[in-house]
Structure formats: C-alpha cells, structure tokens
Short mmCIF file of C-alpha atoms in Angstrom, two decimals:
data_model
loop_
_atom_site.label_atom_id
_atom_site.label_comp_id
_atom_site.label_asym_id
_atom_site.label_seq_id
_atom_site.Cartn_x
_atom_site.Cartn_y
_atom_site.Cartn_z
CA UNK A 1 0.00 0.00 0.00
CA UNK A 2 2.86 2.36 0.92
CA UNK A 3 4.65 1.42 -2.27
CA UNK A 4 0.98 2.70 -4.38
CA UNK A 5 0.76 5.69 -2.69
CA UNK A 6 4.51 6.32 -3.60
CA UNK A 7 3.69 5.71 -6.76
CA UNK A 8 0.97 7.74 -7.07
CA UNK A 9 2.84 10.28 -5.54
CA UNK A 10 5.43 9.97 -8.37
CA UNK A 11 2.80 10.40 -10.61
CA UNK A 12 1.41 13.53 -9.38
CA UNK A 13 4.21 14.94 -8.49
CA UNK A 14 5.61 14.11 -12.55
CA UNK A 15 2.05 15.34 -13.38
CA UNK A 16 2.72 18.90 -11.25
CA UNK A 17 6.30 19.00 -12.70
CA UNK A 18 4.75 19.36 -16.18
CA UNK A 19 2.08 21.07 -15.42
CA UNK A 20 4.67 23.78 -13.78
CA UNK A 21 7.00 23.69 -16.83
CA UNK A 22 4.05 24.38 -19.40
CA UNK A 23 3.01 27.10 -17.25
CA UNK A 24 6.95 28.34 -16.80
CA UNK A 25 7.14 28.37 -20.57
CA UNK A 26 3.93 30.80 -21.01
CA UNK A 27 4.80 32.68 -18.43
CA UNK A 28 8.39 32.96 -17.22
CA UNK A 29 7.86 36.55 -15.23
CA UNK A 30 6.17 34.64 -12.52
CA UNK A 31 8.82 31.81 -12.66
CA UNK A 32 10.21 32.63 -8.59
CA UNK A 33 6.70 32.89 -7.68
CA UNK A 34 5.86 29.29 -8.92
CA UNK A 35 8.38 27.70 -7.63
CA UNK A 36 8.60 28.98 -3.96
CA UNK A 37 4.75 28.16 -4.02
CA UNK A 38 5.59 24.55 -4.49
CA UNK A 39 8.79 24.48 -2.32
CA UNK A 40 6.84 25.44 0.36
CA UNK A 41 4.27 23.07 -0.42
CA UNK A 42 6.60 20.00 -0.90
CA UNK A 43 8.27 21.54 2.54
CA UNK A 44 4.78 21.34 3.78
CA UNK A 45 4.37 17.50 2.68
CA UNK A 46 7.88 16.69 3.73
CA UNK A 47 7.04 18.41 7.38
CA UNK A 48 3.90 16.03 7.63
CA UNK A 49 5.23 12.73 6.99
CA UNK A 50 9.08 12.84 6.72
CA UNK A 51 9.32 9.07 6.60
CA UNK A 52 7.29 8.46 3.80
CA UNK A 53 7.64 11.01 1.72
CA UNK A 54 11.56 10.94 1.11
CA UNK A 55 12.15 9.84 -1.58
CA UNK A 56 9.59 12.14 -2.96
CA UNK A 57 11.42 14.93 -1.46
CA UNK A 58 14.14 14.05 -3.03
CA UNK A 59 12.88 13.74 -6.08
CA UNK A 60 11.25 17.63 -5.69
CA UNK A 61 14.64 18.79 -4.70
CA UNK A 62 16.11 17.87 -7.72
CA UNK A 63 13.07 18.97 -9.86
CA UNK A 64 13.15 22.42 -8.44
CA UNK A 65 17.36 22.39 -8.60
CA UNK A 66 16.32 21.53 -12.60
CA UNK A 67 13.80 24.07 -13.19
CA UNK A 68 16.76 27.04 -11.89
CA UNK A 69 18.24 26.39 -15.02
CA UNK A 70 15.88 24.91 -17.08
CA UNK A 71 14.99 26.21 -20.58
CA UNK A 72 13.64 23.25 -22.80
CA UNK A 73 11.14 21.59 -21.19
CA UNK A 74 10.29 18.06 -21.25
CA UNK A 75 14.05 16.22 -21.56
CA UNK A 76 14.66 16.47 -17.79
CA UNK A 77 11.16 14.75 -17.19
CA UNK A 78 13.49 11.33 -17.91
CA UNK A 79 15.38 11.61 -14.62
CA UNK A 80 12.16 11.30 -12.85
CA UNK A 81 10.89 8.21 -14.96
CA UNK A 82 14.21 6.33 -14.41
CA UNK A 83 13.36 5.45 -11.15
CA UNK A 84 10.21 4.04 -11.70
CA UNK A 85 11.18 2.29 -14.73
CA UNK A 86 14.30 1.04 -13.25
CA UNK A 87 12.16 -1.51 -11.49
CA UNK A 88 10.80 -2.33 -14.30
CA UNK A 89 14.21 -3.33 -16.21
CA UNK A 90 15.37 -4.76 -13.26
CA UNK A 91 11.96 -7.44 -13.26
CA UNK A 92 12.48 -7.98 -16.93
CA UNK A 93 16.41 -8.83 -16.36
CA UNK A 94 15.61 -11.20 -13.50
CA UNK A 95 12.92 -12.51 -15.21
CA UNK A 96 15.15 -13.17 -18.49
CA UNK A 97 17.55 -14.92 -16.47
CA UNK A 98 15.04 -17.31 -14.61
CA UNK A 99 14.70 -19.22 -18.19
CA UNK A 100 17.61 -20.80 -18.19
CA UNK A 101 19.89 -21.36 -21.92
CA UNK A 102 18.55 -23.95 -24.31
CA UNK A 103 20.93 -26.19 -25.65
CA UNK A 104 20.56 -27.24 -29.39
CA UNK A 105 19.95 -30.84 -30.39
CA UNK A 106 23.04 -30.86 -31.78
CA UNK A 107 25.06 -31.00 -28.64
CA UNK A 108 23.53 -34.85 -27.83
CA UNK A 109 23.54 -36.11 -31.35
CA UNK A 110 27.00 -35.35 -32.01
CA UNK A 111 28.06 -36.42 -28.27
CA UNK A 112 26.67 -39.89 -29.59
CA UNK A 113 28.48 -40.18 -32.64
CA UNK A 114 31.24 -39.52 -29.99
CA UNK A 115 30.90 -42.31 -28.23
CA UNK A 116 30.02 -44.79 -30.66
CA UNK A 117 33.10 -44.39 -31.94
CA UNK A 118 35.08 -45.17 -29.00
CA UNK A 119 35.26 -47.80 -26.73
CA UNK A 120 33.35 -47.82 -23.70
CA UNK A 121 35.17 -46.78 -20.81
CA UNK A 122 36.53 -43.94 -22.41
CA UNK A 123 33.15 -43.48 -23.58
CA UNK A 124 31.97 -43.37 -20.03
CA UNK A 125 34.30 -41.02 -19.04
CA UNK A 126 34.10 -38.89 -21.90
CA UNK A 127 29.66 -38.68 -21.98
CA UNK A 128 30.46 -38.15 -18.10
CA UNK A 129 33.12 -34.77 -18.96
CA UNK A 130 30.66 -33.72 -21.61
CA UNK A 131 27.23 -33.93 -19.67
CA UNK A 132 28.93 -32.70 -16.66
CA UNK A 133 28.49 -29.70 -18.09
CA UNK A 134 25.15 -29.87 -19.62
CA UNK A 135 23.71 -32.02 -16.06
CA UNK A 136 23.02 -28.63 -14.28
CA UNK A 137 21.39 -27.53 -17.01
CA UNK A 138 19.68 -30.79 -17.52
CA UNK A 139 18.22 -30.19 -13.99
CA UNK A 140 17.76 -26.91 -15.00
CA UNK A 141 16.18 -27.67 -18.12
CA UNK A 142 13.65 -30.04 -16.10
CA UNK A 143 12.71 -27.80 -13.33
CA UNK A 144 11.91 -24.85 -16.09
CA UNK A 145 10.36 -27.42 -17.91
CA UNK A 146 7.70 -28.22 -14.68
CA UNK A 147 7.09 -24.88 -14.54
CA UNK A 148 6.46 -24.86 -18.39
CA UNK A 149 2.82 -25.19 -19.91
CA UNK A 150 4.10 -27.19 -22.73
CA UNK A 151 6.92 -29.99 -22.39
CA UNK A 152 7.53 -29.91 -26.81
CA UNK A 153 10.39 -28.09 -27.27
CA UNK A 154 12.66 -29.25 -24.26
CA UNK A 155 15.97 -31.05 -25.64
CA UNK A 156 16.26 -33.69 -23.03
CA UNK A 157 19.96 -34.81 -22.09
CA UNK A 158 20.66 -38.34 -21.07
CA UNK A 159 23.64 -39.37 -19.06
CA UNK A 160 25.44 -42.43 -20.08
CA UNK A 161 25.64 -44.48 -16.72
CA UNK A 162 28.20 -47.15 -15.84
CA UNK A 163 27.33 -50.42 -17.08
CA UNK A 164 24.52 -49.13 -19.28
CA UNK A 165 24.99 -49.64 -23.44
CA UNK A 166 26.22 -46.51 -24.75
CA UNK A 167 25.56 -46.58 -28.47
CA UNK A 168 23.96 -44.41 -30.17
CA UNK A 169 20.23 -46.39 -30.72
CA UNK A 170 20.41 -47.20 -27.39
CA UNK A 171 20.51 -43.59 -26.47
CA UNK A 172 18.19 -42.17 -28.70
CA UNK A 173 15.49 -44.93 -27.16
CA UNK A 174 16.75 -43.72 -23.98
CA UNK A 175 15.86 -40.35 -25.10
CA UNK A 176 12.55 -41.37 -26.49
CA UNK A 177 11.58 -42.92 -23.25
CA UNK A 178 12.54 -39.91 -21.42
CA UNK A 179 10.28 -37.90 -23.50
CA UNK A 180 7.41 -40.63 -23.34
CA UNK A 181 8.19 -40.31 -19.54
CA UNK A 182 7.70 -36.51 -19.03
CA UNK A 183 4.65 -36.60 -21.21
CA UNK A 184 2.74 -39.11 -19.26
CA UNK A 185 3.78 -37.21 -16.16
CA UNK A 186 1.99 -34.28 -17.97
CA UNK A 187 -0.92 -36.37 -18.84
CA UNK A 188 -0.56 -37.76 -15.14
CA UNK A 189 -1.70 -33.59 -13.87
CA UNK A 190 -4.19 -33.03 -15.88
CA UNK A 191 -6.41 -36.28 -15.78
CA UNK A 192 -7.82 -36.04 -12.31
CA UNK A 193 -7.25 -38.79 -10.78
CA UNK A 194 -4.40 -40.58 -11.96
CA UNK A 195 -2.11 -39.36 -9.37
CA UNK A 196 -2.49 -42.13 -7.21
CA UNK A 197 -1.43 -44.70 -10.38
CA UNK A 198 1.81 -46.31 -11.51
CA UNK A 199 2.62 -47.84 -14.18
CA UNK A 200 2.22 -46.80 -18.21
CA UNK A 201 -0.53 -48.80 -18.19
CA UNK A 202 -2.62 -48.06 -15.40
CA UNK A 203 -2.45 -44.40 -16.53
CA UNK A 204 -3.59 -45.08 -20.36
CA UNK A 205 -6.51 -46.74 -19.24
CA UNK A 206 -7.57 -43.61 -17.20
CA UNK A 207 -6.84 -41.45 -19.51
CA UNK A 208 -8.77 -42.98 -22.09
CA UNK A 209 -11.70 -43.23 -19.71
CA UNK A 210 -11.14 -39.73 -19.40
CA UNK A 211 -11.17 -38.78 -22.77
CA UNK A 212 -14.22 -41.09 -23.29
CA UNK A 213 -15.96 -39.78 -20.17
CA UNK A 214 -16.05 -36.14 -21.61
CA UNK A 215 -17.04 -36.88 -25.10
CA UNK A 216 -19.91 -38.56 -23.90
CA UNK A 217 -20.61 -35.41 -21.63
CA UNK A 218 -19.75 -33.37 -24.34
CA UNK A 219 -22.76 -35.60 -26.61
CA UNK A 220 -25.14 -35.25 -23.66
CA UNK A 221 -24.82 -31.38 -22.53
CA UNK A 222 -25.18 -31.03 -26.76
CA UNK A 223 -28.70 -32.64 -26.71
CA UNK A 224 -29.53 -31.06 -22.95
CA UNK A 225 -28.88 -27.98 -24.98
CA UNK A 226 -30.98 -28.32 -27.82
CA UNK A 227 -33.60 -29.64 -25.42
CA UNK A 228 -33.25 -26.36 -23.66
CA UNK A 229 -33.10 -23.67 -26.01
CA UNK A 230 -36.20 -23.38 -28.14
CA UNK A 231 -37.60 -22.34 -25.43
CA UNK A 232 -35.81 -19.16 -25.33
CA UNK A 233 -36.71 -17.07 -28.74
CA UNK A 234 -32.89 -15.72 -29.90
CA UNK A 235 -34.00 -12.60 -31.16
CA UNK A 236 -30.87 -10.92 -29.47
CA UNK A 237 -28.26 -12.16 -32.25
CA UNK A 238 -30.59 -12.02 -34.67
CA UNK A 239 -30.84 -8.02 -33.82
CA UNK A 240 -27.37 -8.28 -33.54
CA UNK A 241 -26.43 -9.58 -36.90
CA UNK A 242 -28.55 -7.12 -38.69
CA UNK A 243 -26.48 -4.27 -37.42
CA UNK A 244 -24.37 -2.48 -40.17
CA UNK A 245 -22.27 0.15 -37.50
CA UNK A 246 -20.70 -2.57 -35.23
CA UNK A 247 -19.65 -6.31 -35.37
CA UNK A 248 -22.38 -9.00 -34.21
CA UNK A 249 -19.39 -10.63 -32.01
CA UNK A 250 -19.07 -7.39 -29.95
CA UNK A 251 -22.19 -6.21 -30.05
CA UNK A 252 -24.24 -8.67 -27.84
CA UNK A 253 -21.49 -8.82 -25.68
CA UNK A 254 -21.08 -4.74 -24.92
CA UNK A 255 -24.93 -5.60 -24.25
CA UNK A 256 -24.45 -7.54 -21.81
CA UNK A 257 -22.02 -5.20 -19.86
CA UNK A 258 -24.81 -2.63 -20.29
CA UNK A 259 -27.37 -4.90 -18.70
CA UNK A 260 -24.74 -5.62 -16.28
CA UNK A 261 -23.63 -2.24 -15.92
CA UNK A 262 -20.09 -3.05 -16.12
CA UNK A 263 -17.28 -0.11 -16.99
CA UNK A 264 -15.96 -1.42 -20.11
CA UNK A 265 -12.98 0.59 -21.17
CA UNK A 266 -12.14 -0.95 -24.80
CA UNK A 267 -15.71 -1.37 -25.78
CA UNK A 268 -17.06 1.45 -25.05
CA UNK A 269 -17.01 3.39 -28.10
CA UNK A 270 -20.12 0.79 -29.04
CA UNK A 271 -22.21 1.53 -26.16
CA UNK A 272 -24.24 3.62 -28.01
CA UNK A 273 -25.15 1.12 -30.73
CA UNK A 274 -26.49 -1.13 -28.11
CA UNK A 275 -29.42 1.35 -26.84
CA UNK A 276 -31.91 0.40 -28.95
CA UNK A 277 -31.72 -3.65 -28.86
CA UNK A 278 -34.37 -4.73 -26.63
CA UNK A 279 -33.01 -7.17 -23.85
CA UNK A 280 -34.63 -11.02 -23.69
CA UNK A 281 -34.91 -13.54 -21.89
CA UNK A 282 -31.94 -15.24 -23.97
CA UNK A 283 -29.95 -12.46 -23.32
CA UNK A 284 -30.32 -12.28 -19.40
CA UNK A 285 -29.69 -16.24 -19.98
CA UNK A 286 -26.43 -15.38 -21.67
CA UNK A 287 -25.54 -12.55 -19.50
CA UNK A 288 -25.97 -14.85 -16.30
CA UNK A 289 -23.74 -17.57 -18.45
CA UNK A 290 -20.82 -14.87 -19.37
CA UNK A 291 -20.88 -13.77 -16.08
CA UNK A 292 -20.22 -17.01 -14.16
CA UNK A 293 -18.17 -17.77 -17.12
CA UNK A 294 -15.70 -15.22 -16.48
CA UNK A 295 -16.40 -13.52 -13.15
CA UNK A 296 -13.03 -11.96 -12.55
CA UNK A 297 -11.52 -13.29 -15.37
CA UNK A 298 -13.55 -11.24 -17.58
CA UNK A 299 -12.88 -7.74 -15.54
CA UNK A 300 -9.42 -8.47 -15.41
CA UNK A 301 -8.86 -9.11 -19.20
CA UNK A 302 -11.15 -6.03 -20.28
CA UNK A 303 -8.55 -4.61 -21.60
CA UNK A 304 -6.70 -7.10 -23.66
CA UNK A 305 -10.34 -8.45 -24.79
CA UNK A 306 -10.76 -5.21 -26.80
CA UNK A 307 -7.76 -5.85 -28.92
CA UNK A 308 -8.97 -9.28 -30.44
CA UNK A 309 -12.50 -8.01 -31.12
CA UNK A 310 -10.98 -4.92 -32.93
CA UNK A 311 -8.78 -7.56 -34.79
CA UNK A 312 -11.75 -9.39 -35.64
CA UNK A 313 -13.95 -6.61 -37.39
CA UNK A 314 -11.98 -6.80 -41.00
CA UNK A 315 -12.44 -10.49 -40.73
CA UNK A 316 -15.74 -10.72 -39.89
CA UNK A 317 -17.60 -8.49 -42.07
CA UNK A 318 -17.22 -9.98 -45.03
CA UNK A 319 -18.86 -13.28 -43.58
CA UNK A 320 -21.60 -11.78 -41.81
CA UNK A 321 -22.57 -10.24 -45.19
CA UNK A 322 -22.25 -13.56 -46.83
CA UNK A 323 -24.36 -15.20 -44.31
CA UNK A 324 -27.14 -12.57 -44.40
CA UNK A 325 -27.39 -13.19 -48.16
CA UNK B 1 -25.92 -24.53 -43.34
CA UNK B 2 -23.06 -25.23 -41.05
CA UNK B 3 -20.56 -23.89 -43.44
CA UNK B 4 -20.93 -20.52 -42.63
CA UNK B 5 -20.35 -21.13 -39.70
CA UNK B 6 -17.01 -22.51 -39.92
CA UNK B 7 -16.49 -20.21 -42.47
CA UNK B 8 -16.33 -17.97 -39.64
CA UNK B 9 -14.05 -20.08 -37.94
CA UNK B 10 -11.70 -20.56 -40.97
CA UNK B 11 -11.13 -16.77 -41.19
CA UNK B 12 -10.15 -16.23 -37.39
CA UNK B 13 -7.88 -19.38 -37.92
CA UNK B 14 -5.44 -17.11 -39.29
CA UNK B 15 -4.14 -15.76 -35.75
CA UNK B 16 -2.41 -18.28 -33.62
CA UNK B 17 -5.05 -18.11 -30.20
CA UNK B 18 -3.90 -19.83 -27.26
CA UNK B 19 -6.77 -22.33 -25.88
CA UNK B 20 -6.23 -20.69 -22.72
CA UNK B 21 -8.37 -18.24 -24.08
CA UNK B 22 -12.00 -19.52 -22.21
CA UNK B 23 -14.06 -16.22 -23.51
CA UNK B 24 -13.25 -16.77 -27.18
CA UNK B 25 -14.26 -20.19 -27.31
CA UNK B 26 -17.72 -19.18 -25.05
CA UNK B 27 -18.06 -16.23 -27.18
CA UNK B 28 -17.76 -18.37 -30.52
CA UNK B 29 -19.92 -21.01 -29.28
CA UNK B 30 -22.53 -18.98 -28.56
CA UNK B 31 -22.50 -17.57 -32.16
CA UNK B 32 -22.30 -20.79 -33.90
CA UNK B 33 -25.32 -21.48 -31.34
CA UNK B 34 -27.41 -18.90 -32.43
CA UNK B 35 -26.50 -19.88 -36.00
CA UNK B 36 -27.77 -23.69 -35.13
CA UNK B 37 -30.97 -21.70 -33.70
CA UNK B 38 -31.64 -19.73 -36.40
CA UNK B 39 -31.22 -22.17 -39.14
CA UNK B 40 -34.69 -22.71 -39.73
CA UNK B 41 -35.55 -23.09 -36.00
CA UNK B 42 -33.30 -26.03 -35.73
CA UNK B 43 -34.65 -28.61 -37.98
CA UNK B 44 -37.77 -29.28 -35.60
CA UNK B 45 -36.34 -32.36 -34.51
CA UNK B 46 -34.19 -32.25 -30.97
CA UNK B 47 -31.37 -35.07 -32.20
CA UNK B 48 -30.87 -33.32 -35.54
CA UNK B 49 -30.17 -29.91 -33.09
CA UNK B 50 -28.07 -31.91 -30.88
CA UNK B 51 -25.83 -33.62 -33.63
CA UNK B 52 -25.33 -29.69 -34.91
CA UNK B 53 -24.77 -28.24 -31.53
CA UNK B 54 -22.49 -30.89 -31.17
CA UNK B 55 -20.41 -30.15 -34.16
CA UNK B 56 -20.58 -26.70 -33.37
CA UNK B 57 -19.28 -27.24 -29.74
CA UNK B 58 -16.05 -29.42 -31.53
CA UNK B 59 -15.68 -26.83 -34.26
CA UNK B 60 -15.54 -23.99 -31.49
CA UNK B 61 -12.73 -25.93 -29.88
CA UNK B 62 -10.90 -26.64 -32.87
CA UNK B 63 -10.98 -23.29 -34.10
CA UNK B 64 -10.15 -21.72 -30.66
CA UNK B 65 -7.48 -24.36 -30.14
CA UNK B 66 -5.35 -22.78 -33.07
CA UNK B 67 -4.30 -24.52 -36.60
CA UNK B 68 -0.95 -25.60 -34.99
CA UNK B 69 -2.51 -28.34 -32.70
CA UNK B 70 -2.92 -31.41 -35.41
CA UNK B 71 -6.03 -32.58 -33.54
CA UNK B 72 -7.58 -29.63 -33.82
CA UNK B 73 -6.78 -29.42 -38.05
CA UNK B 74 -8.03 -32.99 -38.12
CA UNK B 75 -10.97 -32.19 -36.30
CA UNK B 76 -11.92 -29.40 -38.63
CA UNK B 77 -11.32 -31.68 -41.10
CA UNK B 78 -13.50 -33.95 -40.19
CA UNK B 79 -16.27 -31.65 -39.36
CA UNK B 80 -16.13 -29.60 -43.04
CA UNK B 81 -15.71 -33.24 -44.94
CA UNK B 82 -19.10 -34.55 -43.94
CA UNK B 83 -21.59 -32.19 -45.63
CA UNK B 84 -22.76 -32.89 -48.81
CA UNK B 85 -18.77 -33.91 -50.12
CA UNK B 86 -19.60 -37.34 -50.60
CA UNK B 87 -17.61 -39.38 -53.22
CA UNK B 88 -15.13 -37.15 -54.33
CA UNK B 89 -11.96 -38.57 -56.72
CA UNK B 90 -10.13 -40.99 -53.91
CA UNK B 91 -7.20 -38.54 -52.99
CA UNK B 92 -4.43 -40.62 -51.88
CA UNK B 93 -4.26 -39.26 -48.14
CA UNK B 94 -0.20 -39.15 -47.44
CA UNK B 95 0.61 -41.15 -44.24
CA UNK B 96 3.04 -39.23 -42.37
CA UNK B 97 4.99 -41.36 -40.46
CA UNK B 98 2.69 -44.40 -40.17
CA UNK B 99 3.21 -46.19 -36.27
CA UNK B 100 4.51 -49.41 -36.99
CA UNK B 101 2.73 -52.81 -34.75
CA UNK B 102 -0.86 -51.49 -33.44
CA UNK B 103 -0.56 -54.19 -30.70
CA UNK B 104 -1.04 -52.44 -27.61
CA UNK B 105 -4.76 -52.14 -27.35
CA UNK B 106 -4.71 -48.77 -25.31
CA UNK B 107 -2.47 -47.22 -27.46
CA UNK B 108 -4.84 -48.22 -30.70
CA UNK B 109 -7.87 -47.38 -28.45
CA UNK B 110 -5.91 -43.83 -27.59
CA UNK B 111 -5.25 -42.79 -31.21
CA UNK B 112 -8.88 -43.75 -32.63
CA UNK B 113 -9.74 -41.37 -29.94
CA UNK B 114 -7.94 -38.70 -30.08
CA UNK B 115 -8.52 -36.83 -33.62
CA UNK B 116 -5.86 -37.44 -36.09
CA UNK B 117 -4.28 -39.50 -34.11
CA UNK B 118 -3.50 -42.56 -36.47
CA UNK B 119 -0.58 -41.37 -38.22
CA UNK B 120 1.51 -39.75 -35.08
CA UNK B 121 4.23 -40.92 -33.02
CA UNK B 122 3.89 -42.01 -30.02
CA UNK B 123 5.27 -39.08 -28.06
CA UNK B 124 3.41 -36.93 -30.51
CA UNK B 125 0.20 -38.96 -29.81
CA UNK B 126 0.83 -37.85 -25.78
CA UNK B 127 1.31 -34.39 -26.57
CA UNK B 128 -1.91 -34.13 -28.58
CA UNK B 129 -3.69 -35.89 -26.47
CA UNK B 130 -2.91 -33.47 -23.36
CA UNK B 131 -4.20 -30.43 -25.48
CA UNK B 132 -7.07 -32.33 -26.72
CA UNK B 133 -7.59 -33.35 -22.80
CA UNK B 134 -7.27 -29.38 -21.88
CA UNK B 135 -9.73 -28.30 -24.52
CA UNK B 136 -12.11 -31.07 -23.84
CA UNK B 137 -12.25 -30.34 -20.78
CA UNK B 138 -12.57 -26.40 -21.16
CA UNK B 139 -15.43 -26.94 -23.60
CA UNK B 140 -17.17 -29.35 -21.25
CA UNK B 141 -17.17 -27.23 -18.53
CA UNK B 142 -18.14 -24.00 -20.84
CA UNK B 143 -21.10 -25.81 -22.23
CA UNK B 144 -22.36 -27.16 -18.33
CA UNK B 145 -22.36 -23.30 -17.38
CA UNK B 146 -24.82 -22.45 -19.99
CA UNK B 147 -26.92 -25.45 -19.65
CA UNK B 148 -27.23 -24.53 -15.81
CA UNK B 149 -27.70 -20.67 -16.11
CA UNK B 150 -30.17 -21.44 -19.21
CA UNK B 151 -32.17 -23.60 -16.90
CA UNK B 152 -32.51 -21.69 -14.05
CA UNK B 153 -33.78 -18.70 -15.80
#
C-alpha cells in the first residue's frame, strides 16, 4: 500500500512538474513565484510525513534544482521516470535470467556419434566430462520445464551411466523414453485422478476413460442444450447480426455489460449502438452464463479483450454479409 | 448450413489463439449457437439440433485451439468433410509417419480417440492428447455453465 501511494505520488508529483514547466514556458515573469509556491508546499508535505515522503522529497529537490536552469522543457522529465522504470528493467532482467539457456539438439547427437566411436570406458568417461556440463542444465532444463505449460520443445539430455549400453540407438530410445516419460507425467496432472497410479498402463486406461468420459458429456450437454433452447426465442443475435455500425461478435457482448452495468474501457465506443436492442430472456440467460463464465476473469482481461474483437472486425464483415445473403 | 459457420471459424484461424483463451471459445460457441438456432428453427427435430450443436461445440474448440494443434486441423477436417462432399476422386491421403505394430490395445484405443491421431508418433500422440484433454475439458465445462444458467432462468 505504501509502495501505491509512492507511486501515485510519483505520478502527481511528474504530473505537477509538467504542469509547472508548461506554465513556466507561457509565463516565465512569474517563474520565482511558482516555484517557492511549491517548495513550500513540498516543505509542507515533507514536514507532515518525513518518513514516507523521502524519496519524494528528493525527487522535488532535484526537480526544483532543474527548473533554476531549465529552458527546454520536457528532456529532464526522464530523470524522474528512471526510477520508476528502473524496477521495471530490473523485473524484466531477473525474469530473463530465470529461463535458463537452451541447448541445441546438436550438442547430444554429435556427443553420440562420440561415443560410438570409442570404446566404452573412455566413452563413459568422456559422456560423463561432456554432460557434466550440460547435467546442471539438464536439472535446469527439467525444473523450467515443470514450470512450463508445454513440455515440446525441451531437448532432453541423457547421461550415459556405468554399465549401461552406450551406443547411439540405445541412447536415442533412452531419449525417447525420457520424453514418453515426461509426457505421461503431464498427462498424469491433468487427468484427475491418476495421481495415485503407476505404471504406463494403469495411466492409459484412465486417460482414455477420461477422454471417453467427456465426449460422452460433451454428446449429452449437446442434446440437454438443444432440449433447452427453443424455449428461449434468440431474437438478441438475430438483432445483432442485422447491425451495419458494429460487429455481431461485440455487439451482444457490450450488451451484456450494459445490462450488467459493467465499466468497459475498450468497448465502449459501441455503447451507443447497443441502446436500442431490446433485452430477452436469452440475453439475461447469456448474461448470467458470461458472467459465471468469467467472473473476474472477464474484468481483469477487459482490456486485452478489446484488442482481439478490434482484430476481428476486417475479418468478420465480409462473412456476416455472406451469411445474411 | 453449417458452413458458414465454420467459415467464420476458418477466417479467425489465421491468428495463432492460445486455448487458454475460455471467452473466445464461449463467445464463438454462442454464435455458432445462435446460427444452429436460427437455421430454420433447428430442424424441428431435438437429435438433428443436438448432432449440430455438437459439431458446433467441436468446431468452437478446434478453431479456438489454433491450426498448430494437429487434432484440432483434423478435427476441422473432419467436421467440413461430412456435408454434402460425398464421393469425391479418392485422394491418396499421405501417411506421415505411419506407427509401426498397433498391438497395444490402449495405445490403438488412444489414437482412434484422439482426432488425427493414427498417423503420429507415439510421443506426438501424448502431446496431442494433453491439449485435446485441456480443450475437452474447457469446452465441457463452458457448455455445463450455460446449460445450468439457461435452466434456471
């Protein structure tokens, strides 16, 4: 909380600074007056909560030390941003070096031609010196991949143990096994259920019940759902696909948010559109359905949401015209 | 009368969408329903309407799922082959990478499940089948919410 209001502070205080220099620039008479008006003021806020406000001070300090000999305006402003952003650029760095370096393919492949042409204990030795190297990143390279949606494009290195075959089909089915391995683990999360079994087996069959179990819910919500809706008269998209201002896609859905009376930043620009489409008792169906859909999913991707449907209008048209045809 | 719909689909099949994206696929599911509902009030009879909102529910997902997922390209496949294409000249369908020895029954019983899933390997066949899993399940759980919030209205 401390850390918003600082930033809000920053903001304002940014926000003041340019509001100062634009009025500096029309009037530079009154320059002395300006600025002992807002040291006192900042002297003021620094009085009240000295602790706090620091780093703000310091950052008027060196705004009003700038605007002594200040003639161009807005160049100094980046001083004051580098703090802020400086965070920033620091997440982005740490961030950059949590995914750790992905080794090419051709690392393994060639260690294997390596090896198959030498004998085995110096092939031992050698895979060992070679993946000694590539094991942290091997259990880097797992860890990232667990934290990874996707386990596709993870090279996977296999150490050569003592006593095991070291040529190179014997690797590469290592490799494939590996692979098979971290997929069913994948599988393993998201069947529910399949935790608690071992074995390749065991965890095909449940997956295929799975897969079988949601088809046939899939086939059954299809025919609960054309059970269910005749009953409600669709004139909502119907209204909808008729209009020639906005797309069909957005335009039930800003309705919605009005009969929701949700602040939509992106889409507002078709609120108006949406005034004279009468509401129905499909739409409250599909409002109640969007909302429970999304809840906070929906508010929190309000903004990104816009993008795709403004995307979508060039594509769309030309379709909806078709299909009205 | 379904091929307008997917002819919506095939256009937005252009951008590479996540299926993490829930609201697309609930937002183009809806549509495709209202196109099943307005296609001459749905055929009058409630097993023709189901078969359609059926497709419509696997289109939705395969179109939402992106054109990089191979179930979801032999999905759509599947779906836009059916109407009215018949017998066309046999084209000689190229088997990628045909699995050799179908004799593990789950793993035959996987790939006639999962779409597309006969001519993969069997690490690819995994893969799919987690995304197809993932959608499935997304789908499923997209089409209970508007069953129960269309009943209880």
């Amino acid at each position: 909380m401390p850390a918003q209001g600082r930033d809000g502070q920053n903001r304002f205080i940014e926000f003041a600074i340019i509001v100062v220099v634009v009025v500096m620039q029309q009037a530079p008479v009154s320059d002395l007056s300006v600025l002992e008006r807002q040291r006192l003021h900042f002297d003021w806020q620094q009085q009240e909560q000295p602790s706090r406000h620091s780093y703000d001070a310091d950052l008027c300090v060196r705004s009003l030390n700038s605007f002594t000999c200040f003639s161009n305006g807005l160049p100094d402003l980046a001083q004051y941003s580098m703090p802020v952003a400086s965070n920033f650029e620091e997440a982005g760095v740490a961030a950059s070096n949590c995914n750790p370096k992905r080794r090419k393919a051709e690392s393994s492949p060639k260690s294997k031609q390596d090896e198959s042409n030498c004998k085995r204990g110096k092939q031992e030795r050698r895979s060992e010196s070679r993946q000694q190297n590539n094991r942290k990143e091997a259990s880097g390279d797992t860890s990232s991949y667990k934290n990874e949606e996707h386990p596709k494009a993870d090279y996977i290195h296999v150490r050569a143990r003592r006593g095991q075959a070291t040529d190179s089909h014997s690797l590469a089915e290592r490799v494939r096994r590996e692979r098979i391995s971290q997929r069913m683990k994948y599988l393993q999360e998201l069947v529910p259920g399949c935790s608690k079994i071992t074995g390749k087996a065991g965890m095909l069959d449940e997956i295929i019940n799975y897969v079988q179990s949601l088809q046939r819910q899939v086939e059954f919500l299809s025919m609960k759902l054309a059970a269910v809706n005749p009953l409600a008269a669709d004139n909502n998209f119907s209204n909808c696909s008729m209009g020639i201002s906005s797309e069909p896609m957005e335009q039930p859905f800003l309705h919605f948010n009005s009969l929701q009376a949700h602040p939509c930043s992106g889409l507002d620009m078709y609120m108006d559109s949406s005034s004279d489409l009468v509401p129905d008792g499909s739409s409250f169906v599909s409002c109640s359905a969007l909302n429970s859909l999304y809840g906070v999913e929906f508010q929190l991707g309000r903004g990104t949401a816009a993008f795709p449907f403004q995307s979508f209008q060039g594509n769309l048209l030309p379709n909806n015209l078709k299909m009205e045809i | 009368m379904y091929r307008r719909s997917f002819k919506d689909t095939r256009s937005s099949l252009g951008s590479p969408n996540p299926n993490f994206s829930k609201p697309m696929v609930a937002l183009r599911f809806l549509r495709a329903l209202s196109l099943v509902r307005r296609s001459g009030l749905g055929a009058c009879s409630p097993s023709y309407r189901a078969r359609g909102i059926r497709r419509a529910a696997y289109a939705c997902m395969a179109a939402s799922a992106g054109p990089r997922r191979a179930w979801s390209r032999a999905l759509l496949r599947k779906i836009r082959r059916r109407p009215g294409r018949g017998l066309r000249r046999p084209r000689a369908v190229i088997w990628r990478h045909r699995p050799v020895g179908g004799g593990d029954r789950l793993e035959v019983a996987l790939r006639r499940l999962v779409p597309g899933g006969g001519c993969m390997e069997y690490c690819r066949l995994l893969e799919e089948a987690a995304d197809y899993v993932k959608c499935l399940a997304m789908q499923v759980r997209l089409m209970q919410t508007i069953v129960d919030s269309a009943s209880h209205v």
